[in-house]
Every structure is written in C-alpha cells, then in structure tokens.
CSV table of C-alpha atoms in Angstrom, one decimal:
chain,number,residue,atom,x,y,z
A,1,MET,CA,208.9,133.4,137.4
A,2,LYS,CA,206.4,130.1,137.3
A,3,LYS,CA,204.5,131.3,140.1
A,4,GLN,CA,204.0,135.0,138.2
A,5,SER,CA,203.7,133.4,134.8
A,6,GLY,CA,200.5,131.3,136.1
A,7,VAL,CA,198.9,134.2,137.7
A,8,PHE,CA,199.2,136.2,134.4
A,9,MET,CA,197.6,133.6,132.4
A,10,LEU,CA,195.3,132.8,134.8
A,11,VAL,CA,194.2,136.6,135.1
A,12,SER,CA,194.1,137.0,131.4
A,13,ALA,CA,192.3,134.0,130.5
A,14,VAL,CA,189.4,134.9,133.0
A,15,LEU,CA,189.1,139.0,132.0
A,16,ALA,CA,189.1,137.8,128.5
A,17,GLY,CA,186.0,135.7,129.4
A,18,VAL,CA,184.5,138.2,131.4
A,19,LEU,CA,184.6,140.7,128.4
A,20,PHE,CA,183.7,138.2,125.6
A,21,LEU,CA,181.3,135.4,126.8
A,22,LEU,CA,177.6,136.0,127.0
A,23,PRO,CA,176.6,136.4,130.8
A,24,SER,CA,173.2,136.2,130.0
A,25,THR,CA,171.2,133.3,131.1
A,26,GLY,CA,170.5,133.1,134.9
A,27,TRP,CA,168.7,130.7,136.5
A,28,SER,CA,167.8,131.7,139.9
A,29,ALA,CA,164.8,133.6,140.5
A,30,GLY,CA,163.6,136.5,138.5
A,31,PHE,CA,166.8,137.2,136.3
A,32,ALA,CA,169.4,137.1,138.9
A,33,ILE,CA,172.5,134.9,138.2
A,34,ARG,CA,173.3,133.3,141.5
A,35,GLU,CA,176.3,130.7,139.8
A,36,GLN,CA,179.1,133.1,140.8
A,37,SER,CA,181.1,130.2,142.6
A,38,ALA,CA,182.0,126.7,141.9
A,39,SER,CA,182.6,125.8,145.3
A,40,ALA,CA,179.7,127.2,146.5
A,41,GLN,CA,177.4,125.6,144.1
A,42,SER,CA,178.5,122.2,144.9
A,43,SER,CA,176.7,122.7,148.0
A,44,ALA,CA,173.8,124.4,146.4
A,45,TYR,CA,175.5,127.7,148.1
A,46,ALA,CA,174.8,126.8,151.7
A,47,GLY,CA,176.5,128.6,154.1
A,48,VAL,CA,178.4,130.7,151.5
A,49,SER,CA,177.8,134.1,153.3
A,50,ALA,CA,180.0,132.8,156.0
A,51,GLY,CA,183.0,131.9,153.5
A,52,GLY,CA,185.5,129.3,154.0
A,53,ASP,CA,186.1,127.4,150.7
A,54,ASP,CA,187.6,130.3,148.4
A,55,ILE,CA,187.7,133.9,148.0
A,56,SER,CA,184.1,133.6,145.6
A,57,SER,CA,182.5,134.2,148.8
A,58,ILE,CA,183.2,137.7,148.6
A,59,PHE,CA,180.7,138.4,146.0
A,60,PHE,CA,177.9,137.5,148.7
A,61,ASN,CA,179.7,138.6,151.7
A,62,PRO,CA,182.8,141.0,151.5
A,63,ALA,CA,183.7,140.6,155.1
A,64,THR,CA,184.8,136.8,154.3
A,65,MET,CA,187.8,138.0,152.6
A,66,THR,CA,189.4,138.3,156.1
A,67,LEU,CA,189.6,134.4,155.8
A,68,TYR,CA,191.8,134.1,153.2
A,69,GLU,CA,195.7,135.1,153.8
A,70,GLY,CA,198.0,136.5,151.4
A,71,ILE,CA,197.4,136.9,147.7
A,72,ASN,CA,194.5,135.1,146.4
A,73,ILE,CA,193.0,134.8,142.9
A,74,SER,CA,190.1,132.6,141.4
A,75,GLY,CA,188.7,132.4,137.9
A,76,GLN,CA,185.1,130.8,137.5
A,77,LEU,CA,183.3,129.7,134.5
A,78,ALA,CA,179.4,128.2,134.9
A,79,TRP,CA,177.9,126.3,131.9
A,80,ILE,CA,173.9,127.0,131.9
A,81,VAL,CA,171.8,124.5,129.9
A,82,PRO,CA,168.2,125.4,130.5
A,83,ASP,CA,165.2,123.8,128.9
A,84,ILE,CA,161.8,125.9,128.8
A,85,GLU,CA,159.1,125.1,126.7
A,86,LEU,CA,155.3,126.1,126.3
A,87,LYS,CA,152.9,123.3,126.2
A,88,ASP,CA,149.2,123.3,125.6
A,89,ALA,CA,149.2,127.1,124.2
A,90,SER,CA,146.5,128.9,123.0
A,91,ALA,CA,146.0,132.5,121.6
A,92,SER,CA,143.5,134.9,120.3
A,93,THR,CA,143.2,138.9,119.6
A,94,THR,CA,141.4,141.1,121.6
A,95,PHE,CA,138.6,140.6,119.0
A,96,GLY,CA,138.5,137.1,119.3
A,97,ASN,CA,140.2,136.1,116.2
A,98,PRO,CA,142.6,133.1,116.9
A,99,ILE,CA,146.3,133.4,116.7
A,100,THR,CA,148.1,130.7,115.2
A,101,GLY,CA,151.8,129.6,115.4
A,102,SER,CA,154.0,127.2,116.8
A,103,THR,CA,155.1,126.5,120.4
A,104,SER,CA,159.0,126.9,119.3
A,105,GLY,CA,160.6,124.4,121.5
A,106,ASN,CA,162.9,125.3,124.0
A,107,ILE,CA,163.1,129.0,124.2
A,108,GLY,CA,166.4,129.1,126.8
A,109,PRO,CA,169.4,129.4,125.2
A,110,GLN,CA,172.3,128.1,126.6
A,111,ALA,CA,175.1,130.4,128.1
A,112,LEU,CA,178.6,130.6,129.9
A,113,VAL,CA,178.8,132.8,132.7
A,114,PRO,CA,182.4,133.7,133.8
A,115,ALA,CA,183.5,135.2,137.1
A,116,PHE,CA,187.0,136.8,138.6
A,117,TYR,CA,188.1,137.3,142.2
A,118,ALA,CA,191.2,138.7,143.5
A,119,SER,CA,192.4,139.5,147.3
A,120,TRP,CA,195.3,140.5,149.0
A,121,GLN,CA,196.3,140.9,152.9
A,122,VAL,CA,197.8,144.3,152.5
A,123,LEU,CA,198.1,144.1,156.7
A,124,PRO,CA,197.6,141.8,159.3
A,125,ASP,CA,194.3,142.9,159.9
A,126,TRP,CA,193.6,144.8,156.3
A,127,PHE,CA,192.6,143.0,153.3
A,128,ILE,CA,191.7,144.8,150.0
A,129,GLY,CA,189.8,142.7,147.1
A,130,LEU,CA,188.1,142.9,143.4
A,131,SER,CA,185.3,141.1,141.8
A,132,PHE,CA,184.1,141.0,138.3
A,133,ASN,CA,181.0,139.4,137.9
A,134,ALA,CA,177.6,139.0,135.5
A,135,PRO,CA,175.0,139.4,138.8
A,136,PHE,CA,172.0,139.8,136.6
A,137,GLY,CA,171.0,138.5,133.2
A,138,LEU,CA,168.3,136.8,131.4
A,139,THR,CA,167.9,135.4,127.4
A,140,THR,CA,165.0,134.0,125.8
A,141,SER,CA,164.6,133.5,122.1
A,142,ALA,CA,161.8,132.1,120.1
A,143,ASP,CA,160.9,131.5,116.5
A,144,SER,CA,159.3,134.2,114.5
A,145,GLY,CA,156.4,132.5,113.9
A,146,TRP,CA,155.6,131.3,117.4
A,147,ILE,CA,152.3,131.5,119.1
A,148,GLY,CA,153.3,134.0,121.6
A,149,ARG,CA,155.1,136.3,119.3
A,150,TYR,CA,153.2,139.7,120.3
A,151,HIS,CA,154.2,139.0,124.0
A,152,GLY,CA,157.8,138.6,123.0
A,153,LEU,CA,160.3,137.0,120.6
A,154,GLY,CA,163.7,137.7,121.8
A,155,SER,CA,164.6,139.1,125.3
A,156,ARG,CA,168.2,139.7,126.5
A,157,LEU,CA,169.9,141.6,129.3
A,158,ARG,CA,173.5,141.5,130.3
A,159,THR,CA,175.5,143.1,133.0
A,160,TYR,CA,178.9,143.4,133.9
A,161,ASN,CA,179.6,144.5,137.9
A,162,LEU,CA,183.3,145.4,138.7
A,163,GLU,CA,183.4,145.9,142.6
A,164,PRO,CA,186.7,147.0,144.3
A,165,MET,CA,186.4,145.8,148.2
A,166,ILE,CA,188.0,146.3,151.8
A,167,ALA,CA,187.9,144.1,154.9
A,168,TRP,CA,188.8,144.8,158.3
A,169,LYS,CA,189.2,141.7,160.9
A,170,ALA,CA,188.4,144.5,163.9
A,171,THR,CA,188.7,141.6,166.6
A,172,PRO,CA,189.5,137.6,166.3
A,173,TRP,CA,185.7,137.1,166.5
A,174,LEU,CA,184.3,140.3,164.0
A,175,SER,CA,184.9,141.1,160.4
A,176,LEU,CA,183.7,143.9,158.6
A,177,GLY,CA,183.9,144.5,154.6
A,178,GLY,CA,182.5,146.7,151.9
A,179,GLY,CA,182.5,147.6,148.5
A,180,VAL,CA,181.5,149.6,145.7
A,181,GLN,CA,179.9,148.5,142.4
A,182,VAL,CA,180.1,149.9,139.3
A,183,GLN,CA,177.8,148.0,136.6
A,184,TYR,CA,177.2,148.2,133.0
A,185,SER,CA,173.8,147.0,131.8
A,186,ASP,CA,172.7,146.3,128.0
A,187,ALA,CA,169.4,144.8,127.0
A,188,ARG,CA,167.4,144.1,124.0
A,189,LEU,CA,163.8,143.5,123.5
A,190,THR,CA,162.2,142.0,120.3
A,191,SER,CA,158.5,141.1,119.4
A,192,ALA,CA,156.2,140.7,116.1
A,193,ILE,CA,153.3,143.2,116.0
A,194,ASP,CA,149.7,142.4,115.3
A,195,LEU,CA,149.4,145.2,113.0
A,196,GLY,CA,145.7,144.2,111.9
A,197,THR,CA,144.6,144.6,115.6
A,198,VAL,CA,146.3,148.1,115.6
A,199,GLY,CA,144.8,149.4,112.5
A,200,THR,CA,141.6,148.0,113.4
A,201,SER,CA,141.6,149.6,117.0
A,202,ASN,CA,143.1,153.0,115.5
A,203,VAL,CA,140.5,155.9,116.1
A,204,PRO,CA,139.3,156.0,113.0
A,205,PRO,CA,140.0,152.6,112.1
A,206,VAL,CA,142.5,152.0,109.0
A,207,PRO,CA,140.6,149.8,106.5
A,208,GLY,CA,142.2,146.4,105.4
A,209,GLY,CA,143.2,145.7,108.8
A,210,MET,CA,143.1,141.5,109.8
A,211,PRO,CA,143.7,141.0,113.4
A,212,GLY,CA,146.0,138.0,114.1
A,213,ASP,CA,146.9,137.6,110.3
A,214,PRO,CA,150.6,136.7,110.1
A,215,SER,CA,150.8,138.2,106.7
A,216,GLN,CA,150.4,141.7,108.4
A,217,ASP,CA,152.6,141.2,111.2
A,218,GLY,CA,155.1,143.8,112.0
A,219,PHE,CA,158.5,143.6,113.7
A,220,ALA,CA,159.8,145.9,116.6
A,221,ALA,CA,163.2,145.8,118.2
A,222,VAL,CA,164.1,148.2,121.4
A,223,GLU,CA,167.7,148.3,122.8
A,224,GLY,CA,169.7,150.5,125.0
A,225,ASP,CA,172.4,150.2,127.9
A,226,ASP,CA,173.3,152.3,131.1
A,227,TRP,CA,176.1,152.4,133.8
A,228,SER,CA,174.8,152.3,137.2
A,229,TYR,CA,176.4,152.4,141.0
A,230,GLY,CA,175.6,150.2,144.2
A,231,PHE,CA,177.7,149.0,146.9
A,232,SER,CA,177.7,146.0,149.1
A,233,LEU,CA,178.4,145.3,152.9
A,234,GLY,CA,179.2,142.2,155.0
A,235,VAL,CA,179.7,141.5,158.6
A,236,LEU,CA,181.6,137.9,159.8
A,237,LEU,CA,181.2,136.4,163.3
A,238,THR,CA,183.3,133.6,164.7
A,239,PRO,CA,181.8,133.0,168.1
A,240,ARG,CA,183.5,129.7,168.2
A,241,ASN,CA,186.4,128.2,166.6
A,242,ASP,CA,184.0,125.5,164.9
A,243,THR,CA,181.5,128.2,163.8
A,244,ARG,CA,181.1,131.2,161.3
A,245,ILE,CA,178.0,133.4,160.7
A,246,GLY,CA,178.1,135.8,157.9
A,247,ILE,CA,175.8,138.4,156.7
A,248,GLY,CA,176.0,140.3,153.4
A,249,TYR,CA,174.0,143.1,151.6
A,250,ARG,CA,174.1,143.9,148.2
A,251,SER,CA,172.4,147.4,147.3
A,252,ALA,CA,169.6,148.0,144.8
A,253,MET,CA,170.8,149.9,141.6
A,254,ASP,CA,168.9,152.2,139.4
A,255,VAL,CA,169.0,151.7,135.6
A,256,ASP,CA,168.0,153.9,133.1
A,257,LEU,CA,168.4,152.2,129.5
A,258,GLU,CA,168.8,154.9,126.7
A,259,GLY,CA,168.9,153.6,123.2
A,260,GLU,CA,167.0,153.3,119.7
A,261,ALA,CA,163.9,151.5,118.6
A,262,GLU,CA,163.1,150.1,115.0
A,263,PHE,CA,160.5,148.7,113.2
A,264,GLY,CA,159.9,146.3,110.3
A,265,LEU,CA,156.6,146.7,108.6
A,266,SER,CA,154.4,145.2,106.2
A,267,ALA,CA,152.6,146.7,103.5
A,268,TYR,CA,149.8,147.3,105.6
A,269,GLY,CA,151.9,148.5,108.1
A,270,GLU,CA,153.8,151.4,105.7
A,271,ILE,CA,150.2,152.6,105.3
A,272,LEU,CA,149.5,152.6,109.1
A,273,SER,CA,152.8,154.5,109.8
A,274,LEU,CA,152.2,156.6,107.3
A,275,LEU,CA,148.6,157.8,108.4
A,276,SER,CA,149.4,157.9,112.1
A,277,GLY,CA,153.0,158.8,112.4
A,278,ALA,CA,154.1,155.8,114.4
A,279,LEU,CA,156.2,152.8,113.8
A,280,GLN,CA,159.1,154.9,112.8
A,281,PRO,CA,162.8,154.6,114.0
A,282,THR,CA,163.3,156.6,117.2
A,283,GLY,CA,165.3,157.0,120.5
A,284,GLY,CA,163.7,155.0,123.6
A,285,SER,CA,164.4,154.7,127.3
A,286,ALA,CA,163.5,152.3,130.0
A,287,SER,CA,164.2,152.5,133.8
A,288,ILE,CA,164.3,149.5,136.1
A,289,THR,CA,165.7,149.2,139.6
A,290,LEU,CA,167.6,146.2,139.9
A,291,PRO,CA,166.7,144.7,143.6
A,292,GLU,CA,168.9,144.6,147.0
A,293,MET,CA,169.7,141.4,148.4
A,294,VAL,CA,170.6,140.3,151.8
A,295,THR,CA,172.1,137.3,152.6
A,296,LEU,CA,172.6,135.1,156.0
A,297,GLY,CA,175.1,132.3,155.9
A,298,ILE,CA,176.1,129.7,158.8
A,299,LYS,CA,179.1,127.3,158.9
A,300,HIS,CA,179.5,124.6,161.6
A,301,ASP,CA,182.2,122.0,162.0
A,302,VAL,CA,179.9,119.1,163.4
A,303,ALA,CA,183.1,116.7,163.2
A,304,PRO,CA,186.7,117.3,162.4
A,305,ASP,CA,186.0,115.9,158.7
A,306,TRP,CA,182.6,117.0,158.3
A,307,THR,CA,181.0,120.6,158.1
A,308,PHE,CA,177.3,121.8,157.9
A,309,GLY,CA,176.1,125.0,156.2
A,310,ALA,CA,172.7,126.7,155.9
A,311,GLU,CA,171.7,129.7,153.9
A,312,VAL,CA,168.9,132.5,153.7
A,313,ALA,CA,168.7,135.0,151.1
A,314,TRP,CA,166.0,137.7,150.8
A,315,THR,CA,165.7,139.8,147.1
A,316,ARG,CA,163.7,142.6,147.2
A,317,TRP,CA,161.8,141.6,143.6
A,318,SER,CA,158.7,143.5,144.5
A,319,ARG,CA,160.7,146.7,142.8
A,320,PHE,CA,160.0,145.2,139.7
A,321,ASP,CA,156.3,146.6,139.3
A,322,ARG,CA,156.2,147.1,135.8
A,323,LEU,CA,158.2,147.6,132.7
A,324,VAL,CA,157.3,150.7,130.5
A,325,VAL,CA,159.4,151.8,127.2
A,326,GLU,CA,159.2,155.5,126.5
A,327,PHE,CA,159.5,156.7,122.8
A,328,ASP,CA,160.8,159.9,121.7
A,329,ASN,CA,158.4,159.8,118.9
A,330,PRO,CA,155.5,161.5,120.5
A,331,SER,CA,152.8,159.5,117.7
A,332,GLN,CA,154.3,156.3,119.0
A,333,PRO,CA,152.7,155.1,122.1
A,334,ASP,CA,154.8,153.8,125.3
A,335,GLU,CA,155.1,150.0,125.7
A,336,LEU,CA,153.8,148.8,129.0
A,337,THR,CA,154.1,145.4,130.3
A,338,LEU,CA,152.8,144.9,134.1
A,339,GLU,CA,155.2,142.8,136.3
A,340,GLU,CA,153.8,143.4,139.9
A,341,TRP,CA,156.6,140.7,141.2
A,342,ASP,CA,156.7,139.4,144.9
A,343,ASP,CA,159.8,139.2,147.1
A,344,GLY,CA,161.7,136.4,146.7
A,345,VAL,CA,163.4,133.9,149.1
A,346,PHE,CA,166.4,131.3,148.8
A,347,VAL,CA,166.9,128.5,151.4
A,348,ALA,CA,170.1,126.1,151.3
A,349,LEU,CA,171.0,123.4,153.4
A,350,GLY,CA,174.5,121.7,152.5
A,351,VAL,CA,177.3,119.6,154.1
A,352,THR,CA,181.2,119.0,153.1
A,353,TYR,CA,183.1,116.1,154.1
A,354,ARG,CA,186.9,116.3,153.7
A,355,ALA,CA,187.9,112.8,152.4
A,356,SER,CA,191.6,113.8,152.4
A,357,ASP,CA,194.0,116.3,153.1
A,358,ARG,CA,193.4,117.1,149.3
A,359,LEU,CA,190.0,116.5,148.7
A,360,ARG,CA,187.0,118.0,149.5
A,361,LEU,CA,183.3,116.2,148.8
A,362,ARG,CA,180.4,118.5,148.6
A,363,THR,CA,176.7,118.3,148.5
A,364,GLY,CA,173.4,120.4,149.0
A,365,VAL,CA,169.8,121.1,148.4
A,366,ALA,CA,168.0,124.3,148.2
A,367,TYR,CA,164.7,126.1,147.2
A,368,ASP,CA,164.5,129.1,145.5
A,369,GLN,CA,161.0,130.8,145.6
A,370,GLY,CA,159.5,132.5,142.2
A,371,VAL,CA,158.8,135.9,142.3
A,372,VAL,CA,156.0,135.9,139.5
A,373,PRO,CA,152.5,136.4,141.7
A,374,SER,CA,150.1,134.7,139.2
A,375,PRO,CA,149.6,133.1,136.0
A,376,GLU,CA,148.2,136.7,134.5
A,377,ARG,CA,151.7,138.0,135.3
A,378,ARG,CA,153.8,135.3,133.8
A,379,THR,CA,155.4,136.3,130.5
A,380,PRO,CA,157.3,134.2,128.0
A,381,ARG,CA,160.3,136.9,128.3
A,382,ILE,CA,160.7,135.6,131.8
A,383,PRO,CA,158.4,132.5,132.4
A,384,ASP,CA,159.7,132.3,136.3
A,385,SER,CA,158.5,129.4,138.9
A,386,ASP,CA,159.7,128.0,141.9
A,387,ARG,CA,163.1,126.2,141.7
A,388,TYR,CA,164.5,123.2,143.5
A,389,TRP,CA,168.1,122.7,143.3
A,390,LEU,CA,170.3,119.3,143.9
A,391,SER,CA,174.0,120.0,143.9
A,392,PHE,CA,177.2,118.1,144.6
A,393,GLY,CA,180.9,118.7,143.6
A,394,ALA,CA,184.3,118.4,144.8
A,395,GLY,CA,187.5,120.5,145.6
A,396,TYR,CA,190.9,119.2,145.1
A,397,ASP,CA,193.9,120.9,146.0
A,398,ILE,CA,196.7,120.1,143.1
A,399,ASN,CA,199.5,121.7,145.1
A,400,GLU,CA,199.9,123.9,148.1
A,401,SER,CA,198.9,126.7,146.0
A,402,MET,CA,196.5,125.8,143.2
A,403,THR,CA,192.7,124.3,143.8
A,404,PHE,CA,190.4,122.8,141.2
A,405,ASP,CA,186.7,123.0,142.0
A,406,ALA,CA,183.9,121.3,140.1
A,407,ALA,CA,180.1,121.6,140.9
A,408,TYR,CA,177.2,120.0,139.1
A,409,THR,CA,173.3,121.3,139.9
A,410,HIS,CA,170.2,120.0,138.5
A,411,ILE,CA,167.1,122.4,139.0
A,412,PHE,CA,163.6,121.1,138.8
A,413,SER,CA,160.9,123.5,138.2
A,414,PRO,CA,157.1,122.6,138.9
A,415,ASP,CA,154.5,123.4,136.1
A,416,ALA,CA,153.7,127.1,135.5
A,417,ARG,CA,150.7,128.2,134.1
A,418,MET,CA,150.5,131.2,132.0
A,419,ASN,CA,147.2,133.4,131.3
A,420,LEU,CA,148.0,136.6,129.7
A,421,GLN,CA,144.8,138.8,128.9
A,422,ALA,CA,144.2,141.2,126.4
A,423,SER,CA,141.9,143.3,128.4
A,424,ASP,CA,145.3,144.0,130.9
A,425,PRO,CA,146.9,147.4,130.7
A,426,GLY,CA,149.3,146.9,127.6
A,427,ASN,CA,147.8,144.0,126.4
A,428,GLU,CA,145.6,144.9,124.0
A,429,ALA,CA,147.4,144.6,120.4
A,430,ARG,CA,149.6,141.8,122.1
A,431,GLY,CA,145.9,139.8,122.6
A,432,ASN,CA,145.2,136.7,125.0
A,433,LEU,CA,147.8,133.7,125.3
A,434,SER,CA,147.5,131.0,127.8
A,435,GLY,CA,149.8,127.8,128.0
A,436,THR,CA,152.0,125.8,130.5
A,437,PHE,CA,155.6,126.5,131.0
A,438,THR,CA,157.7,122.9,132.0
A,439,SER,CA,161.1,124.3,132.8
A,440,SER,CA,164.3,122.8,134.2
A,441,ALA,CA,168.3,123.0,134.1
A,442,ASP,CA,171.7,121.9,134.2
A,443,ILE,CA,174.4,123.5,135.6
A,444,LEU,CA,178.3,122.8,135.3
A,445,ASN,CA,180.6,125.3,137.3
A,446,THR,CA,184.3,125.0,137.3
A,447,SER,CA,187.2,127.3,139.2
A,448,LEU,CA,190.9,127.4,139.1
A,449,THR,CA,192.2,129.3,142.5
A,450,MET,CA,195.7,130.4,143.2
A,451,LYS,CA,197.1,131.3,146.6
A,452,PHE,CA,200.5,133.0,147.8
C-alpha cells in the first residue's frame, strides 16, 4: 500500500506541474529546451543517448528503455534563471529620426520546466513507456518604453509533448525503440507599432505622422495555437559489457498556429485605421516547422567506479528561415521577420564517479552552437548565441526503490551583437536597432525516480 500511495502521489504531483507550470524558457540553441533530465544535466548531457542513469534518457533515445527493468516512474523539475540584457543600444526610424527608450534590464524571465517519464517491462524483451515534456519554448519580456519596442516587446512559445513509446531488446547487444509524439503549442507575440512611420510611409501619406514619437505608438498582440504530430526512433548498441552506444532521432513537426490579432491605438492610429482599414481586430496565422534532432551518445566504464560519457547532437534549425504572420483582414499587411538560421551542433563530455553503493557524483562540460547567422538576424525576441556549459551534480539512492538526483549548470555566452536594418524586408516600420546582448543562465534541476 505504501508503494502504491507513493506512486500515485508522484504521478499526480508531476502531471499537475506539467499542466500548470510554465515550460516557456529554454536555454539551448534556438528555442529548444534541453533541460529534460536532472541526472543527465549533472554531466552536461554527455552520453545521455546511451542511457544508464534513469529513464529520462528515453526522451533522447527510446531504445534506452530496455536498460530499466520492471516498472519505473520519474518526475523532473528544472528551474531556469536567465540574465539577458541589451547594452550600448541605439535606434532610429527609416527616416533617420532617433528612437528613444530604456534598455529594459533583464528581458529573460525565470521559468520552471517539469517533465515526467514512466516505463514498464511487459515481457522479458519488450518495454512500453510514456514521456510528458516541454521540448520547445521561449519567453522574453521587455518594458513598454524600451528602445527595441518596435522589434518586439513580449514573446512566448509553450509546447506540451506527450509521447507513448515501445522498445525491443532484439539481442543482448542490440535494442530498438520508437515513439509517437502528440504536441500542443501556443504562442503570443507583442510589439509596439511606430504609427508615425506607418502613416508617413502610407501612399498617400496621412498628415500629422511623427516617426519614432512614442506618443503616437500603437500596440499589437498576436496569439494562436495548434496540435502537431511526430515520432522518435532509437538504437542502442552494447558491443562490450563496459560500453554502450546510442543513436536517437526526434522528427520535425509542422505547427500551423491559428488565432487572433488585436491592436491598441493612439489618436493618430485611430485616424490611420479609419482611412486604411488596417489595425483592426482580425484573425491571424503563422506556420513554422520545429526541427528534427539527431543525437549520438557513448558511455564507457574506464574503471569499476568511473564512467566516461560523450554526446553529439545535431538540430536542423535551418528550417527556421522566416516568421510570417498572415492576417485575415486584407487591408492588414503581413508581418515578416527574416530568420535564416543555421543548423546547430551540441557537444558534451562528462564523467560519473560512484563514490559509494548509494552515491554517484557527476560533472561535465558542453558547447552549444548558436544558430543565428549574423548580427543582422539577431532579434530581441530570440537573441541566440553560442553557449558554454559547466555542470555538476549527484544521484543518491534513498532506498532500493527510490533515487533523488540534483544538478546545477552555469551557462556562459559571449557578447552577441545585434544590427537590425530598416532596409531589410519587414523592418521598414520597425526601424534600425543595434546593440550588444550579454547573456548567462543558472539552471537547477531535480528529480525523484521510483523503481518496482
């Protein structure tokens, strides 16, 4: 009865967290959320695709489920504390008028990211499992009067991913696995509108427009949601008792966000809306493809108490070429943001030391390649850049059936320039914006795993 009660409490608590917390700020390249495992994070995710620590590895490689006998349940909770600030900023309209405003301080809100995993060995060589994650997400939020307000005030993407899986231990050295992803996504984008520039650029111009004047600013909010589907595949090789090699694949998913757009207008904006028919509540949509990811992990026992891990992951971020918001109102021009991202590579090395029968100590380092190709494509919504990880943590067996893991990571990012040009497509009304982003993050991740 005690074990059943413990399982019920753990599952209930984790599912409540997944449903009601905000899995909205990732700290991996692009807007992926790598923080899916406390045990793997403690070694900077080195070798996670080869499994072996706990069932959270099935997110990266479903074939690793065959490493965990019986019934396993694991709940994870990551606390992400980013610091993203814009320094030495300057801005001007397409006509050369200066745009004034603050630099807003830290635009990266804190976030809690939960995850849940379960597996069941239904036959000696067959396993079924389930994961519930937030694989993609972002949140940036700036003050209404900040200098980059025309390029973005708030950005939010949240994803909730449910994935049933199956794995088969085909031979003592080969396991295969796969899963079906069902994902819900919702997004909200807000920005100020330089109505002075919009009216002055209009054909014919609307008299009274003052480009860059905050007293004429408008406000736009666009939000939408969608369900999407994908799959995962995995292979686990055990060529020797002391060595495992895992390969995982998570597919791309097409997301077609459908929703509404609303506008807040100044007195000048009301006149502009009346004359043009634009800037009125309307339906809107945007389509993006969330990228596929391929991972390769290796775990090798170099001594009875020491295990070395290595991980390489490739993510096809080049799918994110542009973000286009289309409006149902034919008088409302589409919103275009050029992205033109590069593919990204993540590389990690880590080590685990078994200090005792119950205690495991881990540490690791990683390099996560930024995917924004140039300062001209770095935006306040996603000021992505290279990241360098330093992680450490521990796993402790509370008893034979319960394990607690904790990990801490500090992420360093070099300063990243931004140089957005009013002459680029989509930026005429947003103007020129330049400056340097300074970024870092601290991540604390914990998990409780139960085995039966």
